[in-house]
mmCIF file of C-alpha atoms in Angstrom:
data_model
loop_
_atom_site.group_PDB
_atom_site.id
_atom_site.type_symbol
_atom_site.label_atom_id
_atom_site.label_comp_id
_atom_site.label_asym_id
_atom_site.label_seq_id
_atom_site.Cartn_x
_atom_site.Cartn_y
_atom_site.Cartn_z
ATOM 1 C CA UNK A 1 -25.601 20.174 -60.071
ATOM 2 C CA UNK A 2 -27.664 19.735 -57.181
ATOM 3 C CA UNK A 3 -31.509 18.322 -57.045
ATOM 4 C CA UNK A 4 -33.259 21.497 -56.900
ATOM 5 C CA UNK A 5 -31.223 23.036 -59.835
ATOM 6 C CA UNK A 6 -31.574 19.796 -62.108
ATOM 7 C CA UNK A 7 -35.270 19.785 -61.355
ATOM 8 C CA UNK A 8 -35.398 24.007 -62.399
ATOM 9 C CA UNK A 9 -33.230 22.757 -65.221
ATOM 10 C CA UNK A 10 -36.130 20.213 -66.441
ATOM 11 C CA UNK A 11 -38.810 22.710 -65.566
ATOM 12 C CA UNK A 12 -37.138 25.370 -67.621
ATOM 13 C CA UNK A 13 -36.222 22.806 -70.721
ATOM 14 C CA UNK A 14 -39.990 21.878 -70.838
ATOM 15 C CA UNK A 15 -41.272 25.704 -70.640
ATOM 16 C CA UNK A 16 -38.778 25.836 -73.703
ATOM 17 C CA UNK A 17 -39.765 23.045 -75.319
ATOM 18 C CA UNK A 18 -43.578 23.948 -75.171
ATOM 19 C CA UNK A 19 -42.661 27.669 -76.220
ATOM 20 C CA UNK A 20 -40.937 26.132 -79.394
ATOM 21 C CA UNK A 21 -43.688 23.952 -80.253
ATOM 22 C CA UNK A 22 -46.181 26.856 -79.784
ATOM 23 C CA UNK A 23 -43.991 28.983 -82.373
ATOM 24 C CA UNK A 24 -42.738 26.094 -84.894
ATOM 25 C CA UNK A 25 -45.399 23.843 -85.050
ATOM 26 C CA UNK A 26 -48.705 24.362 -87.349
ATOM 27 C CA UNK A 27 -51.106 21.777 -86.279
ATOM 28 C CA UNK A 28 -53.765 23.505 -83.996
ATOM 29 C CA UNK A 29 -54.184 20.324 -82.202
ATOM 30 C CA UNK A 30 -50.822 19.795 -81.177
ATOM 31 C CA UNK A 31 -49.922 23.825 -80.580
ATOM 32 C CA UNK A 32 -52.724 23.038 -77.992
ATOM 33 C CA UNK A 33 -50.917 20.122 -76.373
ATOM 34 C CA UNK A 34 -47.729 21.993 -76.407
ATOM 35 C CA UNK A 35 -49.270 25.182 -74.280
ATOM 36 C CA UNK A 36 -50.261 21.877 -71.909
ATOM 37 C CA UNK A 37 -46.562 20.991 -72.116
ATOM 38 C CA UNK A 38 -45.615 24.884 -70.777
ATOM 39 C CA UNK A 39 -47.709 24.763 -67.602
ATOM 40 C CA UNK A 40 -46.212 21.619 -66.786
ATOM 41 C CA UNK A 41 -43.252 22.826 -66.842
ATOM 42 C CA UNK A 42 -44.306 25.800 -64.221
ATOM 43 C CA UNK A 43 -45.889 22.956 -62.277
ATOM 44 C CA UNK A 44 -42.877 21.173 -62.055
ATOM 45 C CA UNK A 45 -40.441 24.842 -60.648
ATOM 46 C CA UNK A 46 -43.561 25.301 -58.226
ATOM 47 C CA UNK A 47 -43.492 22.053 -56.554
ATOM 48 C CA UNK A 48 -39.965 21.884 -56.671
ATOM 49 C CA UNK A 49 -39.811 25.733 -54.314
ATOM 50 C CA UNK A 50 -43.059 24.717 -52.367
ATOM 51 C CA UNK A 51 -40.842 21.313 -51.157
ATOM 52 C CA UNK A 52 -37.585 23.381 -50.995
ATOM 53 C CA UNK A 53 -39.298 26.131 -48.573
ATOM 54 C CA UNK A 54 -41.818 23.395 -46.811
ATOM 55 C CA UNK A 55 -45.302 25.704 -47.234
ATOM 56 C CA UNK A 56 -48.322 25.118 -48.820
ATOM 57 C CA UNK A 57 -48.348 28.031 -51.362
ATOM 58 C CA UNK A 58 -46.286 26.526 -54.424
ATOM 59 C CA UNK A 59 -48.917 23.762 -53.848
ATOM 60 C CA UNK A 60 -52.031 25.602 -53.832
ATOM 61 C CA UNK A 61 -50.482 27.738 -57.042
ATOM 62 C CA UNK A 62 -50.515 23.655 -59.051
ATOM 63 C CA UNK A 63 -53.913 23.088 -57.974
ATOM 64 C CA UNK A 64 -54.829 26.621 -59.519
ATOM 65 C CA UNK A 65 -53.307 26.234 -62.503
ATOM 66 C CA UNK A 66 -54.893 22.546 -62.553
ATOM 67 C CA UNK A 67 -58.235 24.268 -63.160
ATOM 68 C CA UNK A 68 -57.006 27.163 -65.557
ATOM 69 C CA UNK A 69 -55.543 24.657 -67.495
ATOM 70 C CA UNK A 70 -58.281 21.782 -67.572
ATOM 71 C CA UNK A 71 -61.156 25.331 -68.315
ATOM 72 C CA UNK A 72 -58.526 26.202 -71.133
ATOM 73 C CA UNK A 73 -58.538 22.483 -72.769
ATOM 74 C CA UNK A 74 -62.594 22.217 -72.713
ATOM 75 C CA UNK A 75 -62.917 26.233 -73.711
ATOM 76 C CA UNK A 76 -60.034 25.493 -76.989
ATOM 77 C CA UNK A 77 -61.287 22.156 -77.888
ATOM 78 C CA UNK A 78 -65.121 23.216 -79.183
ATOM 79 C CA UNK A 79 -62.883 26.688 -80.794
ATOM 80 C CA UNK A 80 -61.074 24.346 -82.548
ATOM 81 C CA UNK A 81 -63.492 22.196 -83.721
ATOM 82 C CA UNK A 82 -65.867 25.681 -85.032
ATOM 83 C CA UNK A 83 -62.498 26.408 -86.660
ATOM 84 C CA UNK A 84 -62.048 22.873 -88.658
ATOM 85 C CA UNK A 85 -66.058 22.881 -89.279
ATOM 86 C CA UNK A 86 -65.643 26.737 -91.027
ATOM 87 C CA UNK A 87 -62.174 25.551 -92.608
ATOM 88 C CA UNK A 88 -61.929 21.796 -92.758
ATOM 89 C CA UNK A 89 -58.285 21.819 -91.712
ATOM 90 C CA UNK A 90 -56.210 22.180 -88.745
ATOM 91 C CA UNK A 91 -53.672 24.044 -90.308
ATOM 92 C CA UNK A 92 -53.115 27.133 -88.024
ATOM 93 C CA UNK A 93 -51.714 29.080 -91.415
ATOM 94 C CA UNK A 94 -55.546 29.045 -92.878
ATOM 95 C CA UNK A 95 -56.522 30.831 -90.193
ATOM 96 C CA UNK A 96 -55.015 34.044 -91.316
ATOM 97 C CA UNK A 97 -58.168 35.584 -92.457
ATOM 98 C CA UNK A 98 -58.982 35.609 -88.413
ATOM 99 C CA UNK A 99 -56.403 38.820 -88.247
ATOM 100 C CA UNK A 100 -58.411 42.073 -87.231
ATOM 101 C CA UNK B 1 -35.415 12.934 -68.574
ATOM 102 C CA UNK B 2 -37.502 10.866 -69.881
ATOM 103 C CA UNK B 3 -39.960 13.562 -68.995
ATOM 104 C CA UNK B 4 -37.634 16.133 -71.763
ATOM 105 C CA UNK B 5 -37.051 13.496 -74.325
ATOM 106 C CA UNK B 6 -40.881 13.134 -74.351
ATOM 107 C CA UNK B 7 -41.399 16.209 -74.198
ATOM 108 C CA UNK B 8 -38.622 16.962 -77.115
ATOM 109 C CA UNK B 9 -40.267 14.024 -79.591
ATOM 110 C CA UNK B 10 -43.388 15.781 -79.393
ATOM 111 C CA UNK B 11 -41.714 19.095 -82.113
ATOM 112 C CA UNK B 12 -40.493 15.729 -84.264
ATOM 113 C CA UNK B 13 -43.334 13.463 -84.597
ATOM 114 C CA UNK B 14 -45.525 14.201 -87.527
ATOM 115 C CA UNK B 15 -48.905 12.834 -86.401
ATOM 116 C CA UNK B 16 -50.905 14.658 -83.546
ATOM 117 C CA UNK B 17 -52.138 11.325 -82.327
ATOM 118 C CA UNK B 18 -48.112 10.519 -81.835
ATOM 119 C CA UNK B 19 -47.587 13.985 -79.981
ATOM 120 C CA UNK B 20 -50.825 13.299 -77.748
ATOM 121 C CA UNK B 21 -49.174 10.100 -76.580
ATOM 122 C CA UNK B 22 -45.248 11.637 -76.224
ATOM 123 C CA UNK B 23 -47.296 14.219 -73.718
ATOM 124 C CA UNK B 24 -48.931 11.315 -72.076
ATOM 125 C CA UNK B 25 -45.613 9.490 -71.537
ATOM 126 C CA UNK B 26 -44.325 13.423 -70.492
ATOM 127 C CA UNK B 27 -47.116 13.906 -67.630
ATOM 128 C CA UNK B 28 -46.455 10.127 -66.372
ATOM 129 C CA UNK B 29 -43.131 10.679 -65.575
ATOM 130 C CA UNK B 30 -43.432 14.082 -63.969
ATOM 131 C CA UNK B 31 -46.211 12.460 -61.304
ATOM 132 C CA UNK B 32 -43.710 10.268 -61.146
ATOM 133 C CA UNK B 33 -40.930 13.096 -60.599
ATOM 134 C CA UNK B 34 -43.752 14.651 -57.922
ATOM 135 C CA UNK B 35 -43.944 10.882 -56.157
ATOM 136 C CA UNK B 36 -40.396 10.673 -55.445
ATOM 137 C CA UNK B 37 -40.224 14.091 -54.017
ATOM 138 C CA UNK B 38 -42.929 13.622 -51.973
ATOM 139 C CA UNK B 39 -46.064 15.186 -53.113
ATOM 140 C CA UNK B 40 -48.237 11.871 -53.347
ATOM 141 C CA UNK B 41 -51.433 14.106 -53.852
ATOM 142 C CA UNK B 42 -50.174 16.276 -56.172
ATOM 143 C CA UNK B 43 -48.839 12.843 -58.403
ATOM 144 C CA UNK B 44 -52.274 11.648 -57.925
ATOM 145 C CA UNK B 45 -53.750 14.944 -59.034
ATOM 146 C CA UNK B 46 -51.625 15.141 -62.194
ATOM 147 C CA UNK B 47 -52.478 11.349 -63.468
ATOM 148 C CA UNK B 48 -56.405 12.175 -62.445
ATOM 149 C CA UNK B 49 -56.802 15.671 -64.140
ATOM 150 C CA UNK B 50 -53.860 15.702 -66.969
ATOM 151 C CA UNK B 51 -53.698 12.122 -68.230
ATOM 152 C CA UNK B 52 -57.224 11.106 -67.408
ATOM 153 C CA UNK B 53 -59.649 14.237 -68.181
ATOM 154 C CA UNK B 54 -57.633 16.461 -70.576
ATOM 155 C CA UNK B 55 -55.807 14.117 -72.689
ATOM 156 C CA UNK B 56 -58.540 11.872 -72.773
ATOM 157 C CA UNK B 57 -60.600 14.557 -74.149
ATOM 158 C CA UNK B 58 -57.526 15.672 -76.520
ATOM 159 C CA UNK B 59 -57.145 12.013 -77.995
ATOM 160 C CA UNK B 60 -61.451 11.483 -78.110
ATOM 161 C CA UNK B 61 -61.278 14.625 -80.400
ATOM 162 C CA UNK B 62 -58.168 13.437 -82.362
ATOM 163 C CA UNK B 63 -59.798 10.314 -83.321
ATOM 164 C CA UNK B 64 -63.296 12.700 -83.626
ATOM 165 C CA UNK B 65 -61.691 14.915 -86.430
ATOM 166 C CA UNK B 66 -60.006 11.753 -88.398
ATOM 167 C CA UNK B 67 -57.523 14.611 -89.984
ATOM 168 C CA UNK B 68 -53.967 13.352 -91.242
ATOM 169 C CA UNK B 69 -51.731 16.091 -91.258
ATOM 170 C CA UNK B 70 -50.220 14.586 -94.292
ATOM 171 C CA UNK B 71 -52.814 17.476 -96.645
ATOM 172 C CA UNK B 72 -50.474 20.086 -94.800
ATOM 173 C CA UNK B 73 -47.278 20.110 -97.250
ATOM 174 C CA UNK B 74 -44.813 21.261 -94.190
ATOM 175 C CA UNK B 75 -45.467 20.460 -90.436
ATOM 176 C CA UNK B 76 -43.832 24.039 -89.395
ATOM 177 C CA UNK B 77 -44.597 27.155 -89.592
ATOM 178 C CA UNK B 78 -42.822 30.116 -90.968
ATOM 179 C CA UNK B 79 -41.322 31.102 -88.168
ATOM 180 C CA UNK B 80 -39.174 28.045 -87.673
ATOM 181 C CA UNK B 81 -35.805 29.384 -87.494
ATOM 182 C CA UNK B 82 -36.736 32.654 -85.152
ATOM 183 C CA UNK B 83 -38.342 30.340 -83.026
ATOM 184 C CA UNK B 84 -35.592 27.863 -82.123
ATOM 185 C CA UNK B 85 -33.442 31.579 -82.374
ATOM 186 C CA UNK B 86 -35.480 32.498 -78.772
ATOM 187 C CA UNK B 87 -36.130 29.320 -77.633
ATOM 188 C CA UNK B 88 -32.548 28.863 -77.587
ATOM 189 C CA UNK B 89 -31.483 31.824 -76.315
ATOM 190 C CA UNK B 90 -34.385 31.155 -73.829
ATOM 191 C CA UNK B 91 -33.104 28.046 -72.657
ATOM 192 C CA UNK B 92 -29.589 29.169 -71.872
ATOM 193 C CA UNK B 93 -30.602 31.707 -70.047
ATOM 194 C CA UNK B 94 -32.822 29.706 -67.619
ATOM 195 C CA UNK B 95 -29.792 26.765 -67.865
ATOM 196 C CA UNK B 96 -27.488 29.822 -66.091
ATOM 197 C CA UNK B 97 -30.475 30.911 -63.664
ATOM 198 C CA UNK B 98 -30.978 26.980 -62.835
ATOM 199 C CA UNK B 99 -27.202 26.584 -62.786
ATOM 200 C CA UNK B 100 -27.034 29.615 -60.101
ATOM 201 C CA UNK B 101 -29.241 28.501 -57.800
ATOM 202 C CA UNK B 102 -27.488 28.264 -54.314
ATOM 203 C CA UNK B 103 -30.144 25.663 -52.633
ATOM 204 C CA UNK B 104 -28.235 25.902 -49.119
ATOM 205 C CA UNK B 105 -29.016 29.500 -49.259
ATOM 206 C CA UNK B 106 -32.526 29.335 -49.769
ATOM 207 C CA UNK B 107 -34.812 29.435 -46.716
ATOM 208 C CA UNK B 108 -35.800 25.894 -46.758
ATOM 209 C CA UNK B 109 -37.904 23.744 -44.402
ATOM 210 C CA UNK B 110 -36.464 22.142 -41.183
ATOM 211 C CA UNK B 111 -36.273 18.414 -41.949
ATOM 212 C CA UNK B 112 -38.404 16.119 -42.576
ATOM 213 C CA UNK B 113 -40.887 19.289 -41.949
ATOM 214 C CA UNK B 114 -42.116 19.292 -45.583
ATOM 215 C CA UNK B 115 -46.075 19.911 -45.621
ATOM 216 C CA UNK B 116 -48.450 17.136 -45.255
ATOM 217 C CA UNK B 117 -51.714 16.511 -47.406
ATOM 218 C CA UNK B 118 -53.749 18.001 -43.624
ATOM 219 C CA UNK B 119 -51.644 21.245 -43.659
ATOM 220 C CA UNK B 120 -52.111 21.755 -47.726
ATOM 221 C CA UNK B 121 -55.872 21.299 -47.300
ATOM 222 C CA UNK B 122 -56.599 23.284 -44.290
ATOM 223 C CA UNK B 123 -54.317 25.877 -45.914
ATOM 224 C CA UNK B 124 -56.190 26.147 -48.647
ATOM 225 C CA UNK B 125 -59.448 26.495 -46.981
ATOM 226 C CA UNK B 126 -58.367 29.052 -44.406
ATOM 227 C CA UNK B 127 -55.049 31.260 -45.421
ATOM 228 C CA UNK B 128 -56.007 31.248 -49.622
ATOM 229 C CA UNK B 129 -59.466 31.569 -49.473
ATOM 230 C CA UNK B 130 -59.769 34.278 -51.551
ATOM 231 C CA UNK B 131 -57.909 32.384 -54.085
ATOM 232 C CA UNK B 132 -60.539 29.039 -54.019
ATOM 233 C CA UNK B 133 -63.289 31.752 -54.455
ATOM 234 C CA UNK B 134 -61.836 33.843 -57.553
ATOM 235 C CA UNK B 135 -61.468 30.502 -59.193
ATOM 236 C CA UNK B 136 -64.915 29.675 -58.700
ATOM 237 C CA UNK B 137 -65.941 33.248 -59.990
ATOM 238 C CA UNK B 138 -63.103 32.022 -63.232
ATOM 239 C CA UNK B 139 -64.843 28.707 -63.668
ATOM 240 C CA UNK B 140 -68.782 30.717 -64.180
ATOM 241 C CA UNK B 141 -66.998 32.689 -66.376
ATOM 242 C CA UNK B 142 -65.201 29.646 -68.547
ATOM 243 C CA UNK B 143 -69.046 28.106 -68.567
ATOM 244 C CA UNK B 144 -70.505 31.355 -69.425
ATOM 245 C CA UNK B 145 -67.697 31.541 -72.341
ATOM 246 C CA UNK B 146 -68.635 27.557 -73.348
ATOM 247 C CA UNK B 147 -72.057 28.920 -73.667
ATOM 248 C CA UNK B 148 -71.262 31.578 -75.912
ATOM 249 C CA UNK B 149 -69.036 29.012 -78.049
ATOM 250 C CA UNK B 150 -72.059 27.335 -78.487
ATOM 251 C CA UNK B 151 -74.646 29.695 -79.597
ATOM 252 C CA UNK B 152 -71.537 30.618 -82.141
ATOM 253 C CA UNK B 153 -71.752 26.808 -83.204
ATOM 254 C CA UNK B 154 -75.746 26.800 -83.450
ATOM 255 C CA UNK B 155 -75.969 30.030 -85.782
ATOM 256 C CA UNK B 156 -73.394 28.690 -87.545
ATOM 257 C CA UNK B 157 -74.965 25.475 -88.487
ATOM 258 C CA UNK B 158 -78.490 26.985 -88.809
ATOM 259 C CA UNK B 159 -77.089 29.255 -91.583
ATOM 260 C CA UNK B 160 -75.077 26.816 -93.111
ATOM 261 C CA UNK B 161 -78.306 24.723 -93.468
ATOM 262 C CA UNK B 162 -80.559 27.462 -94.186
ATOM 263 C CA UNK B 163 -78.047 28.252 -97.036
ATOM 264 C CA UNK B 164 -78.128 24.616 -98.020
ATOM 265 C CA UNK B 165 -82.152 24.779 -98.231
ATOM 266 C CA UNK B 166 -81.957 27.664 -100.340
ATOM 267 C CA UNK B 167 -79.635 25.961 -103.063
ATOM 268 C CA UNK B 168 -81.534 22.914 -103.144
ATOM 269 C CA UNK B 169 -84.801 24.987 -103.726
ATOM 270 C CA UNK B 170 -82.849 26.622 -106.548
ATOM 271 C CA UNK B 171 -81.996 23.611 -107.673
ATOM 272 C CA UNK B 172 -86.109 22.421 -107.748
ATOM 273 C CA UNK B 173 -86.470 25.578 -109.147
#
């Protein structure tokens, strides 16, 4: 296996990863961290073919997704925290009253 | 690897304060990953933005909330087994994409060509312009949207205190 493969590989295990977390996991708080974990992961295949093909435009795609992901943190965080305030738990189970 | 089996501990550990530092340890080693393949800014980037503004903020409202999950009687969610069901069928299928990945046919830079920090920044400025200015127009919209949270957060706490007010006057009364 050659650099660029292993480095999809790891890019592709922590999309996975992140996905799983996002599905398995109940804590609000950490299905939060685990979305973090998923564009990480796409961070890490768009470097890797922005080195591989020498232009700028796998770089410029991190530094986007650098500011969707920092406005997505401090746009969750105060949802979360109106969600524990209404429901005093971060359980993301108790939240099934939120279905339309 | 270190980078998965970070990544991997975060699905075991129990406490979220636990996970936040297993995603810490996760992000340090891929800047780490990005400094050996040559993308100094980007490394520099990812320990600036990820570990310093959004974990930061992740851990200050960990400690903020003070809630153990321990009051939750099981740490996953119903759909446990479909979930590691795709995730594993996910993962094999990018393992055979990643696995098929001719890199010698891939158009790929002349060497020692790769793009410098100039080229990326005067790229970005001049050939993805439009780009730089939709993500502007995003980031008034993500403010306008923090607003709104807000005003959410004040009626909520105005009613919860005007309903308060109204059961201590019952109480007087």
């Amino acid at each position: 296996m050659d650099k660029v493969s292993f480095l999809l590989f790891v890019s592709g295990g922590l999309f996975t990863i992140g996905l799983l977390g996002v599905i398995i996991r109940r804590n609000a708080l950490v299905m939060l961290m685990c979305m973090e974990l998923m564009l990480n992961g796409v961070n890490l295949s768009l470097v890797t073919f922005s080195q591989q093909r020498g232009d700028a435009a796998g770089a410029v795609m991190v530094f986007l997704t650098f500011v969707v992901a920092t406005a997505e943190i401090a746009l969750a965080i105060p949802i979360v925290l109106l969600l524990v305030r209404q429901w005093r738990s971060l359980d993301a189970a108790r939240y099934s009253t939120l279905r339309g | 690897m270190l980078a998965l089996l970070s990544a991997a501990s975060m699905l075991i550990l129990r406490e979220p304060m636990r996970v936040a530092l297993a995603l810490i340890t996760s992000m340090t080693s891929l800047a780490a990953v990005y400094g050996l393949m040559g993308v100094h800014f980007i490394a520099a980037f990812q320990v600036l933005i990820y570990v310093g503004a959004v974990m930061v903020f992740m851990v200050y409202v960990i400690m903020l909330l003070q809630l153990r999950e321990s009051n939750v009687a099981d740490r996953w969610s119903a759909l446990r087994w479909p979930g590691v069901l795709v995730a594993g069928l996910l993962l094999a299928v990018l393992a055979v994409v990643a696995r098929g990945v001719d890199a010698d046919r891939m158009p790929r830079a002349p060497l020692g060509q790769s793009f410098t920090l100039v080229e990326f920044s005067t790229d970005f400025l001049s050939r993805y312009w439009l780009e730089f200015e939709l993500t502007t127009v995003f980031l008034v919209g993500a403010i306008v949207a923090a607003l709104a949270v807000i005003g959410v957060s004040r009626r909520q706490g105005a009613a919860s205190g005007a309903s308060v007010e109204t059961g201590a006057e019952r109480q007087h009364g």
